[in-house]
Amino acid sequence: MCGRCCSNLRAGTGESGLTLFPDEIHLFPEEKVRPHLAKGVDEPTTIFTYQYTDNVCMHLVDNMCQVYDDRALMCRKFPVKLGANGLTFSPGCKAVLNLLRTSKTLSDDAEEVQAALVIAERLMLFHRGFADGEVDWRFNLVSDAWEKMNP
Ligand code: SF4
């Protein structure tokens, strides 16, 4: 409930916002949602994910999420990260510090872990399902343009 994760959605370079799957874009107004990942040969033709463009989430009020029960998968998995090294925690998260005081691990059936696994499964389908000549594209919010991810 510190709101930190929901107040730094464009942390780092600011090139990406909160990732949304197509079935989650209804959570935000159309003008605040841009494409994120896509596939295509010479241009992006099949959009896979979208992104919310604000740095501070419009649904954060008094450090509480106003759409908590409906929040996106990316919100549900925080502070869990699933990468090449398996499950890790986002650094600087107070919730993690509290968790580590009471337990060394997060159980496999925790909502955060389950959400991270669903995201990984969907991303795997995206990265594996390429037709001939197709590459992946990312929409950069700073340059306001598509760029090839692996040129
Ligand atoms: S939808 Fe809720 S949990 Fe997700 S970033 Fe916004 S305030 Fe945070």
PDB file of C-alpha atoms and ligand atoms in Angstrom:
ATOM      1  CA  MET A   1       0.000   0.000   0.000  1.00  0.00           C
ATOM      2  CA  CYS A   2       2.976   2.358  -0.405  1.00  0.00           C
ATOM      3  CA  GLY A   3       1.904   3.002  -4.006  1.00  0.00           C
ATOM      4  CA  ARG A   4       5.494   3.057  -5.205  1.00  0.00           C
ATOM      5  CA  CYS A   5       5.036   0.384  -7.870  1.00  0.00           C
ATOM      6  CA  CYS A   6       1.939   2.134  -9.230  1.00  0.00           C
ATOM      7  CA  SER A   7       3.675   5.543  -9.264  1.00  0.00           C
ATOM      8  CA  ASN A   8       6.687   4.554 -11.359  1.00  0.00           C
ATOM      9  CA  LEU A   9       5.120   2.735 -14.270  1.00  0.00           C
ATOM     10  CA  ARG A  10       7.575   4.328 -16.719  1.00  0.00           C
ATOM     11  CA  ALA A  11      10.627   3.854 -14.536  1.00  0.00           C
ATOM     12  CA  GLY A  12      14.011   3.790 -16.255  1.00  0.00           C
ATOM     13  CA  THR A  13      14.124   5.253 -19.732  1.00  0.00           C
ATOM     14  CA  GLY A  14      10.380   5.892 -19.848  1.00  0.00           C
ATOM     15  CA  GLU A  15      10.182   4.062 -23.152  1.00  0.00           C
ATOM     16  CA  SER A  16       7.595   1.564 -21.870  1.00  0.00           C
ATOM     17  CA  GLY A  17       4.581   1.784 -19.616  1.00  0.00           C
ATOM     18  CA  LEU A  18       2.461  -0.776 -17.775  1.00  0.00           C
ATOM     19  CA  THR A  19       2.066  -3.790 -20.051  1.00  0.00           C
ATOM     20  CA  LEU A  20      -1.513  -4.811 -20.811  1.00  0.00           C
ATOM     21  CA  PHE A  21      -2.836  -7.858 -22.610  1.00  0.00           C
ATOM     22  CA  PRO A  22      -5.675  -7.226 -25.085  1.00  0.00           C
ATOM     23  CA  ASP A  23      -8.304  -8.418 -22.610  1.00  0.00           C
ATOM     24  CA  GLU A  24      -7.091  -5.776 -20.100  1.00  0.00           C
ATOM     25  CA  ILE A  25      -7.099  -2.568 -22.129  1.00  0.00           C
ATOM     26  CA  HIS A  26     -10.684  -1.817 -21.049  1.00  0.00           C
ATOM     27  CA  LEU A  27      -9.237  -0.892 -17.624  1.00  0.00           C
ATOM     28  CA  PHE A  28      -7.895   2.392 -19.044  1.00  0.00           C
ATOM     29  CA  PRO A  29      -9.242   5.125 -21.355  1.00  0.00           C
ATOM     30  CA  GLU A  30      -8.446   4.587 -25.033  1.00  0.00           C
ATOM     31  CA  GLU A  31      -6.303   7.732 -25.269  1.00  0.00           C
ATOM     32  CA  LYS A  32      -4.000   6.443 -22.495  1.00  0.00           C
ATOM     33  CA  VAL A  33      -3.303   3.102 -24.169  1.00  0.00           C
ATOM     34  CA  ARG A  34      -0.749   2.506 -26.922  1.00  0.00           C
ATOM     35  CA  PRO A  35       0.498  -0.691 -28.547  1.00  0.00           C
ATOM     36  CA  HIS A  36       3.520  -2.388 -26.972  1.00  0.00           C
ATOM     37  CA  LEU A  37       4.669  -5.637 -28.635  1.00  0.00           C
ATOM     38  CA  ALA A  38       3.809  -6.834 -32.120  1.00  0.00           C
ATOM     39  CA  LYS A  39       4.919  -9.163 -34.902  1.00  0.00           C
ATOM     40  CA  GLY A  40       5.374  -8.405 -38.550  1.00  0.00           C
ATOM     41  CA  VAL A  41       7.724  -8.615 -41.510  1.00  0.00           C
ATOM     42  CA  ASP A  42       8.384  -5.034 -42.678  1.00  0.00           C
ATOM     43  CA  GLU A  43       6.052  -3.397 -40.165  1.00  0.00           C
ATOM     44  CA  PRO A  44       4.111  -4.465 -37.073  1.00  0.00           C
ATOM     45  CA  THR A  45       0.933  -6.155 -38.202  1.00  0.00           C
ATOM     46  CA  THR A  46      -0.206  -8.321 -35.273  1.00  0.00           C
ATOM     47  CA  ILE A  47      -0.331  -6.536 -31.931  1.00  0.00           C
ATOM     48  CA  PHE A  48       0.308  -8.831 -28.980  1.00  0.00           C
ATOM     49  CA  THR A  49       0.373  -6.472 -25.972  1.00  0.00           C
ATOM     50  CA  TYR A  50      -0.497  -2.850 -25.238  1.00  0.00           C
ATOM     51  CA  GLN A  51       0.790  -0.380 -22.666  1.00  0.00           C
ATOM     52  CA  TYR A  52      -0.691   2.241 -20.360  1.00  0.00           C
ATOM     53  CA  THR A  53       1.148   5.516 -20.940  1.00  0.00           C
ATOM     54  CA  ASP A  54       1.002   7.429 -17.609  1.00  0.00           C
ATOM     55  CA  ASN A  55       3.821   7.169 -15.096  1.00  0.00           C
ATOM     56  CA  VAL A  56       1.421   7.394 -12.131  1.00  0.00           C
ATOM     57  CA  CYS A  57      -1.575   5.158 -12.483  1.00  0.00           C
ATOM     58  CA  MET A  58      -4.926   6.931 -12.725  1.00  0.00           C
ATOM     59  CA  HIS A  59      -6.442   4.174 -10.556  1.00  0.00           C
ATOM     60  CA  LEU A  60      -4.161   4.915  -7.610  1.00  0.00           C
ATOM     61  CA  VAL A  61      -6.055   6.988  -5.003  1.00  0.00           C
ATOM     62  CA  ASP A  62      -4.587   7.540  -1.524  1.00  0.00           C
ATOM     63  CA  ASN A  63      -2.043   4.838  -2.372  1.00  0.00           C
ATOM     64  CA  MET A  64      -4.814   2.304  -2.943  1.00  0.00           C
ATOM     65  CA  CYS A  65      -5.795   0.665  -6.207  1.00  0.00           C
ATOM     66  CA  GLN A  66      -9.386   1.493  -7.118  1.00  0.00           C
ATOM     67  CA  VAL A  67      -9.668  -1.482  -9.492  1.00  0.00           C
ATOM     68  CA  TYR A  68      -7.827  -3.992  -7.323  1.00  0.00           C
ATOM     69  CA  ASP A  69     -10.101  -6.969  -8.035  1.00  0.00           C
ATOM     70  CA  ASP A  70      -9.842  -6.378 -11.796  1.00  0.00           C
ATOM     71  CA  ARG A  71      -6.224  -5.192 -12.018  1.00  0.00           C
ATOM     72  CA  ALA A  72      -4.003  -6.377 -14.869  1.00  0.00           C
ATOM     73  CA  LEU A  73      -1.748  -9.444 -14.744  1.00  0.00           C
ATOM     74  CA  MET A  74       1.335  -7.207 -14.562  1.00  0.00           C
ATOM     75  CA  CYS A  75      -0.103  -5.589 -11.434  1.00  0.00           C
ATOM     76  CA  ARG A  76      -1.026  -8.968  -9.949  1.00  0.00           C
ATOM     77  CA  LYS A  77       2.460 -10.393 -10.315  1.00  0.00           C
ATOM     78  CA  PHE A  78       4.243  -7.509  -8.562  1.00  0.00           C
ATOM     79  CA  PRO A  79       6.740  -7.763  -6.840  1.00  0.00           C
ATOM     80  CA  VAL A  80       7.555 -11.131  -8.431  1.00  0.00           C
ATOM     81  CA  LYS A  81       9.724 -11.157 -11.560  1.00  0.00           C
ATOM     82  CA  LEU A  82      10.192 -14.197 -13.723  1.00  0.00           C
ATOM     83  CA  GLY A  83      13.329 -14.159 -15.837  1.00  0.00           C
ATOM     84  CA  ALA A  84      16.319 -16.218 -16.860  1.00  0.00           C
ATOM     85  CA  ASN A  85      17.204 -16.700 -13.176  1.00  0.00           C
ATOM     86  CA  GLY A  86      13.721 -17.935 -12.275  1.00  0.00           C
ATOM     87  CA  LEU A  87      11.537 -16.133  -9.754  1.00  0.00           C
ATOM     88  CA  THR A  88      13.052 -13.064  -8.134  1.00  0.00           C
ATOM     89  CA  PHE A  89      11.670 -10.011  -6.365  1.00  0.00           C
ATOM     90  CA  SER A  90      11.620  -6.434  -7.564  1.00  0.00           C
ATOM     91  CA  PRO A  91      14.217  -4.491  -5.589  1.00  0.00           C
ATOM     92  CA  GLY A  92      13.111  -1.741  -3.250  1.00  0.00           C
ATOM     93  CA  CYS A  93       9.636  -3.145  -2.638  1.00  0.00           C
ATOM     94  CA  LYS A  94       8.555  -2.700   0.984  1.00  0.00           C
ATOM     95  CA  ALA A  95       6.153  -5.614   0.660  1.00  0.00           C
ATOM     96  CA  VAL A  96       9.113  -7.845  -0.159  1.00  0.00           C
ATOM     97  CA  LEU A  97      11.001  -6.670   2.902  1.00  0.00           C
ATOM     98  CA  ASN A  98       7.987  -7.485   5.076  1.00  0.00           C
ATOM     99  CA  LEU A  99       7.632 -10.859   3.402  1.00  0.00           C
ATOM    100  CA  LEU A 100      11.280 -11.742   3.922  1.00  0.00           C
ATOM    101  CA  ARG A 101      10.975 -10.911   7.600  1.00  0.00           C
ATOM    102  CA  THR A 102       8.422 -13.670   8.022  1.00  0.00           C
ATOM    103  CA  SER A 103       9.323 -16.155   5.306  1.00  0.00           C
ATOM    104  CA  LYS A 104      12.252 -16.884   3.012  1.00  0.00           C
ATOM    105  CA  THR A 105      10.148 -17.927   0.033  1.00  0.00           C
ATOM    106  CA  LEU A 106       6.831 -17.199  -1.624  1.00  0.00           C
ATOM    107  CA  SER A 107       4.643 -20.264  -2.057  1.00  0.00           C
ATOM    108  CA  ASP A 108       4.050 -21.519  -5.601  1.00  0.00           C
ATOM    109  CA  ASP A 109       0.320 -20.955  -5.360  1.00  0.00           C
ATOM    110  CA  ALA A 110       0.671 -17.294  -4.323  1.00  0.00           C
ATOM    111  CA  GLU A 111      -1.327 -15.044  -6.649  1.00  0.00           C
ATOM    112  CA  GLU A 112       1.825 -13.136  -7.588  1.00  0.00           C
ATOM    113  CA  VAL A 113       3.600 -16.304  -8.708  1.00  0.00           C
ATOM    114  CA  GLN A 114       0.577 -17.579 -10.621  1.00  0.00           C
ATOM    115  CA  ALA A 115       0.226 -14.262 -12.469  1.00  0.00           C
ATOM    116  CA  ALA A 116       3.944 -14.296 -13.332  1.00  0.00           C
ATOM    117  CA  LEU A 117       3.583 -17.807 -14.755  1.00  0.00           C
ATOM    118  CA  VAL A 118       0.570 -16.842 -16.895  1.00  0.00           C
ATOM    119  CA  ILE A 119       2.536 -13.881 -18.271  1.00  0.00           C
ATOM    120  CA  ALA A 120       5.528 -16.118 -19.022  1.00  0.00           C
ATOM    121  CA  GLU A 121       3.279 -18.626 -20.794  1.00  0.00           C
ATOM    122  CA  ARG A 122       1.705 -15.919 -22.968  1.00  0.00           C
ATOM    123  CA  LEU A 123       5.090 -14.375 -23.809  1.00  0.00           C
ATOM    124  CA  MET A 124       6.445 -17.795 -24.754  1.00  0.00           C
ATOM    125  CA  LEU A 125       3.590 -18.251 -27.231  1.00  0.00           C
ATOM    126  CA  PHE A 126       4.350 -14.829 -28.677  1.00  0.00           C
ATOM    127  CA  HIS A 127       8.082 -15.428 -29.081  1.00  0.00           C
ATOM    128  CA  ARG A 128       7.605 -18.889 -30.570  1.00  0.00           C
ATOM    129  CA  GLY A 129       4.799 -18.186 -33.003  1.00  0.00           C
ATOM    130  CA  PHE A 130       6.614 -16.451 -35.866  1.00  0.00           C
ATOM    131  CA  ALA A 131       5.737 -16.925 -39.518  1.00  0.00           C
ATOM    132  CA  ASP A 132       8.435 -16.723 -42.225  1.00  0.00           C
ATOM    133  CA  GLY A 133      10.253 -13.400 -42.177  1.00  0.00           C
ATOM    134  CA  GLU A 134       8.390 -12.096 -39.151  1.00  0.00           C
ATOM    135  CA  VAL A 135      10.289 -10.264 -36.401  1.00  0.00           C
ATOM    136  CA  ASP A 136       9.145  -8.730 -33.133  1.00  0.00           C
ATOM    137  CA  TRP A 137       8.468  -5.040 -32.782  1.00  0.00           C
ATOM    138  CA  ARG A 138       8.209  -2.769 -29.755  1.00  0.00           C
ATOM    139  CA  PHE A 139       6.455   0.575 -29.586  1.00  0.00           C
ATOM    140  CA  ASN A 140       8.733   3.177 -27.925  1.00  0.00           C
ATOM    141  CA  LEU A 141       6.687   5.747 -25.973  1.00  0.00           C
ATOM    142  CA  VAL A 142       9.518   8.311 -25.943  1.00  0.00           C
ATOM    143  CA  SER A 143      10.173   8.339 -29.689  1.00  0.00           C
ATOM    144  CA  ASP A 144       6.488   7.582 -30.326  1.00  0.00           C
ATOM    145  CA  ALA A 145       7.499   5.039 -32.945  1.00  0.00           C
ATOM    146  CA  TRP A 146       7.817   1.316 -33.561  1.00  0.00           C
ATOM    147  CA  GLU A 147      11.274  -0.263 -33.456  1.00  0.00           C
ATOM    148  CA  LYS A 148      12.519  -3.765 -34.223  1.00  0.00           C
ATOM    149  CA  MET A 149      13.490  -5.578 -31.028  1.00  0.00           C
ATOM    150  CA  ASN A 150      16.087  -7.859 -32.624  1.00  0.00           C
ATOM    151  CA  PRO A 151      17.191  -6.067 -35.800  1.00  0.00           C
TER     152      PRO A 151
HETATM  153  S1  SF4 B   1      -4.276  -0.763 -11.858  1.00  0.00           S
HETATM  154 FE1  SF4 B   1      -4.077  -0.714  -9.626  1.00  0.00          FE
HETATM  155  S2  SF4 B   1      -2.364  -2.110  -9.163  1.00  0.00           S
HETATM  156 FE2  SF4 B   1      -2.255  -1.612 -11.359  1.00  0.00          FE
HETATM  157  S3  SF4 B   1      -0.836   0.145 -11.524  1.00  0.00           S
HETATM  158 FE3  SF4 B   1      -2.949   0.961 -11.347  1.00  0.00          FE
HETATM  159  S4  SF4 B   1      -3.254   1.348  -9.167  1.00  0.00           S
HETATM  160 FE4  SF4 B   1      -1.504  -0.036  -9.364  1.00  0.00          FE
END
